[in-house]
Tab-separated table of C-alpha atoms and ligand atoms in Angstrom:
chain	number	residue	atom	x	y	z
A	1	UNK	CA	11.219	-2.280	29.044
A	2	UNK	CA	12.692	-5.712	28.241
A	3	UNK	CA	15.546	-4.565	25.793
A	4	UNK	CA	15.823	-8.895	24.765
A	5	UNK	CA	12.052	-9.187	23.935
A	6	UNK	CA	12.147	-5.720	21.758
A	7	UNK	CA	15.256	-7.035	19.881
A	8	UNK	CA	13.619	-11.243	18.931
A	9	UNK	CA	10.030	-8.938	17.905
A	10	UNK	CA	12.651	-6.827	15.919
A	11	UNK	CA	14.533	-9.645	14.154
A	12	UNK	CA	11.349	-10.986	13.522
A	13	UNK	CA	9.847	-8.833	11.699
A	14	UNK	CA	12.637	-8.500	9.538
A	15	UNK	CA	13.103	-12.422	9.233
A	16	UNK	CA	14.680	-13.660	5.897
A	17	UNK	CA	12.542	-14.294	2.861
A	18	UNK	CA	9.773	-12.142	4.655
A	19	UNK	CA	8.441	-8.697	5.186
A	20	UNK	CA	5.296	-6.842	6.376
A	21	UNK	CA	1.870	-6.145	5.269
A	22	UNK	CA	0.847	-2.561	5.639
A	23	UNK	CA	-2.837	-3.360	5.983
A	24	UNK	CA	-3.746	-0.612	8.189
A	25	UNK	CA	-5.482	2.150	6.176
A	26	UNK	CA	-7.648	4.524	8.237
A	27	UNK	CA	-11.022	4.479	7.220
A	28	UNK	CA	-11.000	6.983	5.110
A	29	UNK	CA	-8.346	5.412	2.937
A	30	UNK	CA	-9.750	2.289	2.662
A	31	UNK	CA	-12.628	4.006	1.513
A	32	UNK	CA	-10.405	5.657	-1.585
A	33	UNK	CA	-9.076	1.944	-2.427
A	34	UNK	CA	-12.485	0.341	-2.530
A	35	UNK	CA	-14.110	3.415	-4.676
A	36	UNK	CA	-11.500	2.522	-7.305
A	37	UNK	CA	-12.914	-1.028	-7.484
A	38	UNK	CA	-16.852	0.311	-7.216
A	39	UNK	CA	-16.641	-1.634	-3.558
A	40	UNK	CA	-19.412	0.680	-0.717
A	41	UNK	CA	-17.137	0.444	2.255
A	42	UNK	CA	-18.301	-0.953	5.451
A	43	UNK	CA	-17.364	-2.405	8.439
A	44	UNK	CA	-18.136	-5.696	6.844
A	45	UNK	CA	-16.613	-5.151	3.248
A	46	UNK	CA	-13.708	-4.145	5.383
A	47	UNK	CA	-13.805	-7.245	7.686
A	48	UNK	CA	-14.277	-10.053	4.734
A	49	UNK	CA	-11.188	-7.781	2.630
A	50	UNK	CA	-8.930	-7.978	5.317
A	51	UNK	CA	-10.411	-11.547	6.071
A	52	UNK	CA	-9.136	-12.641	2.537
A	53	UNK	CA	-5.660	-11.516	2.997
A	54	UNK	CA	-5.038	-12.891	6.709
A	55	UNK	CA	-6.290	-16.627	5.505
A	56	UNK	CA	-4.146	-16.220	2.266
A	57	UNK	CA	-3.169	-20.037	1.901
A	58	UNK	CA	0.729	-19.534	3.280
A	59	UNK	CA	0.409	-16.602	3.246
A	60	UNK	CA	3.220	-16.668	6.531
A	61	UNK	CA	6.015	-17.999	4.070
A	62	UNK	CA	6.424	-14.678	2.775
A	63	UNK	CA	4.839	-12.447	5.478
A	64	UNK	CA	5.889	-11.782	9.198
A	65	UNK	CA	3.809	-9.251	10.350
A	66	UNK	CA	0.444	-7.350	9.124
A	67	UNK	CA	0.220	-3.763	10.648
A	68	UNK	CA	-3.587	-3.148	11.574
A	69	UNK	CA	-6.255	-0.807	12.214
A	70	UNK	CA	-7.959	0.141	15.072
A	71	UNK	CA	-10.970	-1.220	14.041
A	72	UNK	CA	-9.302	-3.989	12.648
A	73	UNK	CA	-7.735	-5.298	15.679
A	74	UNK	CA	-10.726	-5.621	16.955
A	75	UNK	CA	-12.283	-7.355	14.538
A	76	UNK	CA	-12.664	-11.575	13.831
A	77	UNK	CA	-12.592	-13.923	11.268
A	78	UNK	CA	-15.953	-15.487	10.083
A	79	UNK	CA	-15.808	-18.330	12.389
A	80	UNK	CA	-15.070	-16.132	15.484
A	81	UNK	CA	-11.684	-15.873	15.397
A	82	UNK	CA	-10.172	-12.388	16.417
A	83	UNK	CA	-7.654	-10.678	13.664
A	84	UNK	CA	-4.596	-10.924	16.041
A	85	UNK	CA	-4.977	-14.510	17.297
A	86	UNK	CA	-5.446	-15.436	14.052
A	87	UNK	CA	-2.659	-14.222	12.742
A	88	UNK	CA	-0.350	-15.235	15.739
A	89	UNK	CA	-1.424	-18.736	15.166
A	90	UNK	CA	0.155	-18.670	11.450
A	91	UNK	CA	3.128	-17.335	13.063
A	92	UNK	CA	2.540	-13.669	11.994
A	93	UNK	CA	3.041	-10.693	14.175
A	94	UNK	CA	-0.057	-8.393	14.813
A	95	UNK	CA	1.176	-4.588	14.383
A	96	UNK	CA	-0.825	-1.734	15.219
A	97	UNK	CA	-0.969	1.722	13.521
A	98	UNK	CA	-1.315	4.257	16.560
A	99	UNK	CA	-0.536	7.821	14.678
A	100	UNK	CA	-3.967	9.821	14.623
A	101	UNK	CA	-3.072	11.066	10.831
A	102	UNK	CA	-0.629	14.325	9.570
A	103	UNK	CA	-2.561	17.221	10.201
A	104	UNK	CA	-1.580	20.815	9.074
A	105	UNK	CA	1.426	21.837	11.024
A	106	UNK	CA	0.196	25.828	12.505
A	107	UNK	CA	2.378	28.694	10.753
A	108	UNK	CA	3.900	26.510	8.506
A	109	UNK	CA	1.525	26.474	5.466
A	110	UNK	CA	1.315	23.249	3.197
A	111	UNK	CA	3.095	21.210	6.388
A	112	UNK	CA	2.035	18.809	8.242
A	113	UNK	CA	2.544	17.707	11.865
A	114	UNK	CA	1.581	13.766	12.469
A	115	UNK	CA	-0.671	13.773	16.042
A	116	UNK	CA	-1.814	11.124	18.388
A	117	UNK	CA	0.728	11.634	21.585
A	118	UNK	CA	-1.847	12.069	23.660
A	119	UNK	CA	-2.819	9.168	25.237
A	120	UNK	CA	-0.554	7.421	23.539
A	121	UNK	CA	0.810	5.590	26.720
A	122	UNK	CA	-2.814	3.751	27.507
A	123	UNK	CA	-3.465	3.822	23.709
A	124	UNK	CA	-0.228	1.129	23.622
A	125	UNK	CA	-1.372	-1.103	26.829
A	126	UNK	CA	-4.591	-1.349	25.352
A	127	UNK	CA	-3.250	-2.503	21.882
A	128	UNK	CA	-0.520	-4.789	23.838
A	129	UNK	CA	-3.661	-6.625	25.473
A	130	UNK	CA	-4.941	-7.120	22.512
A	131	UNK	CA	-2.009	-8.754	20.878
A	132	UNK	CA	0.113	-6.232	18.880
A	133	UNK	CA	3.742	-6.602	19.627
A	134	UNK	CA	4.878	-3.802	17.012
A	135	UNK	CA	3.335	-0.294	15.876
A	136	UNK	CA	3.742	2.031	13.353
A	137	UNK	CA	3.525	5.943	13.420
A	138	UNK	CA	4.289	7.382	9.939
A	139	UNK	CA	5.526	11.195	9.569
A	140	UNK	CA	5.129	13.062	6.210
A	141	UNK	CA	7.319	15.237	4.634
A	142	UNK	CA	6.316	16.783	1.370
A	143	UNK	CA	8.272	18.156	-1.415
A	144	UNK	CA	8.112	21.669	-2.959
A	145	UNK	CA	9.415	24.758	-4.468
A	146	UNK	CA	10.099	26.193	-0.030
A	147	UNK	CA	9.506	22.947	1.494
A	148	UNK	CA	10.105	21.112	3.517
A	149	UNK	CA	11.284	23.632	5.664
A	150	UNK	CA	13.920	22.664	8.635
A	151	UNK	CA	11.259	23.206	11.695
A	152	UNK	CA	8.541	20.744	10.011
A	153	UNK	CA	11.419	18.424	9.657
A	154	UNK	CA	12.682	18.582	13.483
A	155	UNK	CA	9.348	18.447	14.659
A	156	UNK	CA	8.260	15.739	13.065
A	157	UNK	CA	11.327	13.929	14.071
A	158	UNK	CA	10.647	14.513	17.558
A	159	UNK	CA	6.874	13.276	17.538
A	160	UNK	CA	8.597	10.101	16.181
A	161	UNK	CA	11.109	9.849	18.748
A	162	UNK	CA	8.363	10.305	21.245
A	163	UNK	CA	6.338	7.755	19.783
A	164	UNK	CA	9.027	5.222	19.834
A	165	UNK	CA	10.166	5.717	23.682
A	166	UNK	CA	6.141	4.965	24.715
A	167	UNK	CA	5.997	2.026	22.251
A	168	UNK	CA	9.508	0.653	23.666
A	169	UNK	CA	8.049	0.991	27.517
A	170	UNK	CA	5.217	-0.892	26.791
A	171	UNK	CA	7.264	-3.675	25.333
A	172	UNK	CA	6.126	-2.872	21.693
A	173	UNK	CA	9.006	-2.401	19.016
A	174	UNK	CA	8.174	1.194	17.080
A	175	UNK	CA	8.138	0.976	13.058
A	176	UNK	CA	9.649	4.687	12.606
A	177	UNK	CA	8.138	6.162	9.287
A	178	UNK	CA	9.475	9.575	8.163
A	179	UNK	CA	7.606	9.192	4.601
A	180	UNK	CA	9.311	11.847	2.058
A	181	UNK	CA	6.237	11.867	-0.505
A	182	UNK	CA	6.920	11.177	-3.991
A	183	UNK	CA	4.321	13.557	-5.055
A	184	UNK	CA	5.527	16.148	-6.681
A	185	UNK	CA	7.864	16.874	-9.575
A	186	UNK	CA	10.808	17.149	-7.857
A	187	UNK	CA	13.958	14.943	-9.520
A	188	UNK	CA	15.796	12.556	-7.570
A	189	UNK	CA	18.483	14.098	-6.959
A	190	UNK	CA	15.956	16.527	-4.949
A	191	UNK	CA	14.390	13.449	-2.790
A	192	UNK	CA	18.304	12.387	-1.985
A	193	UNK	CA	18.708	15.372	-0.458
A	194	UNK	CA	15.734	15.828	1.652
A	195	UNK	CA	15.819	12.283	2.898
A	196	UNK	CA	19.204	12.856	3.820
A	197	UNK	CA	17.987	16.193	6.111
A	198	UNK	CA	14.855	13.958	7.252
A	199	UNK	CA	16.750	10.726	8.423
A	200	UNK	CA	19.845	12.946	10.044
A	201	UNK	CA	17.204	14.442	12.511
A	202	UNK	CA	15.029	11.158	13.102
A	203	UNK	CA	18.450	9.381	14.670
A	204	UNK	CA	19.298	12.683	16.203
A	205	UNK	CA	15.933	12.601	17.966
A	206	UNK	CA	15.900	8.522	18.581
A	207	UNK	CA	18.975	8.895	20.418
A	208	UNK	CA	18.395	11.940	22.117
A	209	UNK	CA	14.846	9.929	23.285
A	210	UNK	CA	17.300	6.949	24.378
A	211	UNK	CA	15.408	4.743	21.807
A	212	UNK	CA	17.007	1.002	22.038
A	213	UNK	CA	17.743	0.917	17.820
A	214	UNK	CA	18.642	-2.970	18.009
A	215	UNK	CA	14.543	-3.291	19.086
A	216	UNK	CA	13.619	-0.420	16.283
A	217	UNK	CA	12.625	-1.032	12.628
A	218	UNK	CA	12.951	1.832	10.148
A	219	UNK	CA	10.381	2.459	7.236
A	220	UNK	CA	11.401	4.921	4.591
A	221	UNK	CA	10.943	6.018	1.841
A	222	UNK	CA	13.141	4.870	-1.408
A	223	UNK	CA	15.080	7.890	-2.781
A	224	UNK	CA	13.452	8.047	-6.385
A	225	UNK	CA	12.295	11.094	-8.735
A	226	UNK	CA	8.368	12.203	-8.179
A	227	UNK	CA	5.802	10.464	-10.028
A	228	UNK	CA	5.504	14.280	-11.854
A	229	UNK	CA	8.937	14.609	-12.707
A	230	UNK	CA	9.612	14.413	-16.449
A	231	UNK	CA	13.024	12.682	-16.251
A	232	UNK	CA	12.024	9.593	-14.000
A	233	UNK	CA	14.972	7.950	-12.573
A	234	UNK	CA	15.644	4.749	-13.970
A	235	UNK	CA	15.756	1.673	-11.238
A	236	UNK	CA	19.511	1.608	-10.613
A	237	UNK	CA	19.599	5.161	-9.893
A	238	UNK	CA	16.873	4.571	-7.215
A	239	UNK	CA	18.755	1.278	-5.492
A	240	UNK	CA	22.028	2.936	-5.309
A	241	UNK	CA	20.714	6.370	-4.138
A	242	UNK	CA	18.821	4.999	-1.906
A	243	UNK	CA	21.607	2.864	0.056
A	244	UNK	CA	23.695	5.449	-0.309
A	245	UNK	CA	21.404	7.717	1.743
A	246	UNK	CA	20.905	5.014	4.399
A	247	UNK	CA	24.331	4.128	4.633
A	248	UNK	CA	25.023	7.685	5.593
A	249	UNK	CA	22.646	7.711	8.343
A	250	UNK	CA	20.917	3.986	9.933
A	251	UNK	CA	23.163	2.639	12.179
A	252	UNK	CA	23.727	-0.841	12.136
A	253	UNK	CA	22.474	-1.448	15.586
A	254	UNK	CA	19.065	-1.128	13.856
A	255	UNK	CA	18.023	-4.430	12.746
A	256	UNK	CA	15.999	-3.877	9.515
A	257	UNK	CA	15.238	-1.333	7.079
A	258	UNK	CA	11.005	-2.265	5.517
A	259	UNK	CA	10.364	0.061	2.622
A	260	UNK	CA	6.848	1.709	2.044
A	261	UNK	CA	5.601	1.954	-1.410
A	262	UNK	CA	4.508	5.465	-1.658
A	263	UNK	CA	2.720	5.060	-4.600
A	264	UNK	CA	4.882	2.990	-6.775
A	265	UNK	CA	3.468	-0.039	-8.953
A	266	UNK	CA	3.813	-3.224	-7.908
A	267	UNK	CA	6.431	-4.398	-9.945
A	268	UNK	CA	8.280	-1.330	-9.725
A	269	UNK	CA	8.564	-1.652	-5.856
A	270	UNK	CA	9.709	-5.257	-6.010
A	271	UNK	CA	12.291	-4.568	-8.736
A	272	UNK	CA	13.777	-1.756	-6.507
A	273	UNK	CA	13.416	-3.711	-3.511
A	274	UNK	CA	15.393	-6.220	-5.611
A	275	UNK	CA	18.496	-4.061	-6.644
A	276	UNK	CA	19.231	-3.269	-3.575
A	277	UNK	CA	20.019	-6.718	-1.643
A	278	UNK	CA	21.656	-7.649	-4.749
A	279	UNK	CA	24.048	-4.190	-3.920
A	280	UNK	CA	24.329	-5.935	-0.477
A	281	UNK	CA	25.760	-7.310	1.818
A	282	UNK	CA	24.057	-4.679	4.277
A	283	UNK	CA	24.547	-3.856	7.674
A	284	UNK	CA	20.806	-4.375	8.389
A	285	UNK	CA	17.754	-6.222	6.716
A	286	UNK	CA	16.664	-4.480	3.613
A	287	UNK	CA	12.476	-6.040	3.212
A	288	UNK	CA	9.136	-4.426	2.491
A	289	UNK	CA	6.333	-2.935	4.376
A	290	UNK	CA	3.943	-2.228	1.553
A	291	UNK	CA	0.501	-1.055	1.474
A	292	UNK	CA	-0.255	-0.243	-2.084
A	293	UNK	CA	2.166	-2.468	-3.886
A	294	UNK	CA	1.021	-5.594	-2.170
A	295	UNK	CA	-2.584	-5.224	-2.379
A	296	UNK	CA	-3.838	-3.525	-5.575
A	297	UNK	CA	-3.553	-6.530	-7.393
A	298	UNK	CA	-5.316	-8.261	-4.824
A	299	UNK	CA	-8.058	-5.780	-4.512
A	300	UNK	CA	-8.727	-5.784	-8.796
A	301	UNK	CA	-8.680	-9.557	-8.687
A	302	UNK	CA	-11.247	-9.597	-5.878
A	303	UNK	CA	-13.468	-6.680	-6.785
A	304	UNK	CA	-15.828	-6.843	-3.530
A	305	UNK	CA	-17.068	-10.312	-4.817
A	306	UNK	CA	-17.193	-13.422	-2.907
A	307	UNK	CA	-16.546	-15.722	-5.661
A	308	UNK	CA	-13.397	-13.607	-6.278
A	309	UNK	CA	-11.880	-14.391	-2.910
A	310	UNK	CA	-9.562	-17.282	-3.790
A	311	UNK	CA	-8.514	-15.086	-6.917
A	312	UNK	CA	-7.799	-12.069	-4.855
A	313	UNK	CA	-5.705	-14.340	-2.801
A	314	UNK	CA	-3.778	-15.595	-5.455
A	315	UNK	CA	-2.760	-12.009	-6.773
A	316	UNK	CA	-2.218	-11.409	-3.103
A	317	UNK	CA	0.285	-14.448	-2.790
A	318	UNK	CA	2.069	-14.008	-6.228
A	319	UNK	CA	3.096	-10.533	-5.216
A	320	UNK	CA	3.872	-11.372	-1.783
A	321	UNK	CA	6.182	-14.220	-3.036
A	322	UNK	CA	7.980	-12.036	-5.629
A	323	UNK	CA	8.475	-9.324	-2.967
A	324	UNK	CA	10.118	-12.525	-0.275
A	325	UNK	CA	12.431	-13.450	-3.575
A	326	UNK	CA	13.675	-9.487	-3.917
A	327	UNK	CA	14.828	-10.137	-0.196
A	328	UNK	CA	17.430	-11.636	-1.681
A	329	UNK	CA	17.987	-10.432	-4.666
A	330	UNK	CA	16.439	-13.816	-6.502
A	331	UNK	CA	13.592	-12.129	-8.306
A	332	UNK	CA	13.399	-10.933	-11.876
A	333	UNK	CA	10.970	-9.153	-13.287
A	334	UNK	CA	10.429	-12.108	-16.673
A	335	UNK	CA	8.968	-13.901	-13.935
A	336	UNK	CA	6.324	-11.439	-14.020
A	337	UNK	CA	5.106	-12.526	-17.468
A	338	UNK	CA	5.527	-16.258	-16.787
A	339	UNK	CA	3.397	-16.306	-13.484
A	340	UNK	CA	0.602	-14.265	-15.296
B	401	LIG	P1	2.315	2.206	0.953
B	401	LIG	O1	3.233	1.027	0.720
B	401	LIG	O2	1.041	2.120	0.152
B	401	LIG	O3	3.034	3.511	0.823
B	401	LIG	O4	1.800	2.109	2.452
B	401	LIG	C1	2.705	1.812	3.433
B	401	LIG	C2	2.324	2.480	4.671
B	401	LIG	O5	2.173	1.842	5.698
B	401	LIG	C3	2.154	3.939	4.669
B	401	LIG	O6	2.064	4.409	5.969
């Protein structure tokens, strides 16, 4: 492992003004987004859709990385191009989702254990070949009246921490994802303190694992109320619990901190994003790593039509941009209406 290279991929995925695009649904998900726009999914709906956000016209001012698919990695541009060269060429890091998926966690009913160890080693030389100089396993932890329970937690943890020291030897910097889902109707207050359990034993686990944290990006989840909750905490609430939770635990060795959206709106994941740098300074990078709440604008604009590329691309950029301003604490959400 060369500690130097790890930290400059690190730093540069969390470069200023810039943060990630989570563009790496497994098929089956991407199948879920395009049935909401009445889209058949195929390899070639998949190709052109991911085609249209790669070649987003500058799409690299606000954008430093785009975390891909298996199949996706392998796949090319429409004049030949592959996905990762591509992107490298515009200055954009090719990522790599490796996790094979949560699957249900044995004697623990309604947990889940994330898999894909296995292998993992050869799984991460083969990716490296093909370009991807960061990955991303994501753990879930789900909310309920007796979960999550302290075992899924730990065990989870440690599938991370495994993760991370295989990524790390093979020169590839691990995006650590313990995802608390905002599913349920549990209040804030309720996520705080979960996340708090969850992100105690990941850093118990990447140290015990002797991950390098200055080459190591984190990807929570924002402390907020679930989507059922009837008293949704208001966006304040959400930017201050949410530092106050990382605070507690992310050492400041680790270079950035790239939110998922978990199934927040668009604007509601920018505005958040927002109120935090503007609580800042922080001790690390505070950017996004969004799936959802950079793309389902793009994905209504576009519709599966190919005269609705350059629109798709548009919606694609504006949100992009407005997430690279709440870097810094320089967006506001009028400038919602006035871009319209
Ligand atoms: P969302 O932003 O849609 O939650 O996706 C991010 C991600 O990569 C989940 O693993």
């Amino acid at each position: 492992m060369n500690r130097s290279e790890l930290e400059t991929i690190a730093r540069a995925m969390v470069a200023k003004g810039k943060g990630i695009l989570a563009a790496d649904e497994s098929s089956g998900t991407i199948k879920k987004r395009f049935d909401n726009i009445k889209v058949e999914s195929t390899q070639e709906t998949r190709r052109s859709y991911r085609e249209l956000l790669f070649t987003a016209p500058a799409a690299a001012d606000y954008i430093s990385g785009v975390i891909l698919y298996d199949e996706t990695i392998r796949q090319k541009t429409k004049d030949g191009t592959p996905f990762p060269q591509y992107l490298q060429g515009l200055g954009i890091l090719p990522g790599i989702k490796v996790d094979m998926g949560a699957k249900a966690l044995a004697g623990f009913p309604k947990e889940t254990i994330t898999e894909g160890l296995d292998g993992l080693r050869e799984r991460l030389a083969e990716y490296h070949g093909l370009g991807a100089r960061f990955a991303k396993w994501r753990a879930v932890i789900d909310i309920a009246e007796d979960i999550p329970t302290a075992f899924a937690i730990e065990a989870n943890a440690h599938a991370l921490a495994r993760y991370a020291a295989l990524c790390q030897e093979a020169g590839i910097v691990p995006i650590v994802e313990p995802e608390v889902l905002m599913d349920g109707g549990h209040t804030l207050e309720r996520c705080e303190e979960v996340t708090n359990q969850v992100l105690a034993a990941v850093f118990a686990q990447l140290h015990s694992h002797r991950i390098h944290l200055e080459g190591t990006i984190l990807k929570p989840n924002m402390v907020i109320s679930g989507k059922k909750c009837p008293m949704r905490a208001a966006a304040q609430q959400v930017a201050e619990a949410t530092i106050r939770c990382l605070r507690r635990h992310v050492p400041s060795a680790v270079p950035g901190i790239a939110f998922l959206s978990g199934g927040q709106s668009s604007p509601e994941a920018t505005e958040h994003l927002n109120r935090m740098n503007v609580l800042g300074p922080h001790p690390w990078e505070l950017t996004f790593s969004y799936g959802r709440a950079l793309q389902e604008e793009a994905l209504q604009a576009w519709g599966g039509k190919p005269e609705n590329v350059e629109a798709g691309q548009k919606a694609f950029l504006r949100r992009a941009k407005f997430n690279g301003l709440a870097r810094s604490g320089a967006y506001d959400a009028k400038q919602e209406q006035a871009a319209a």
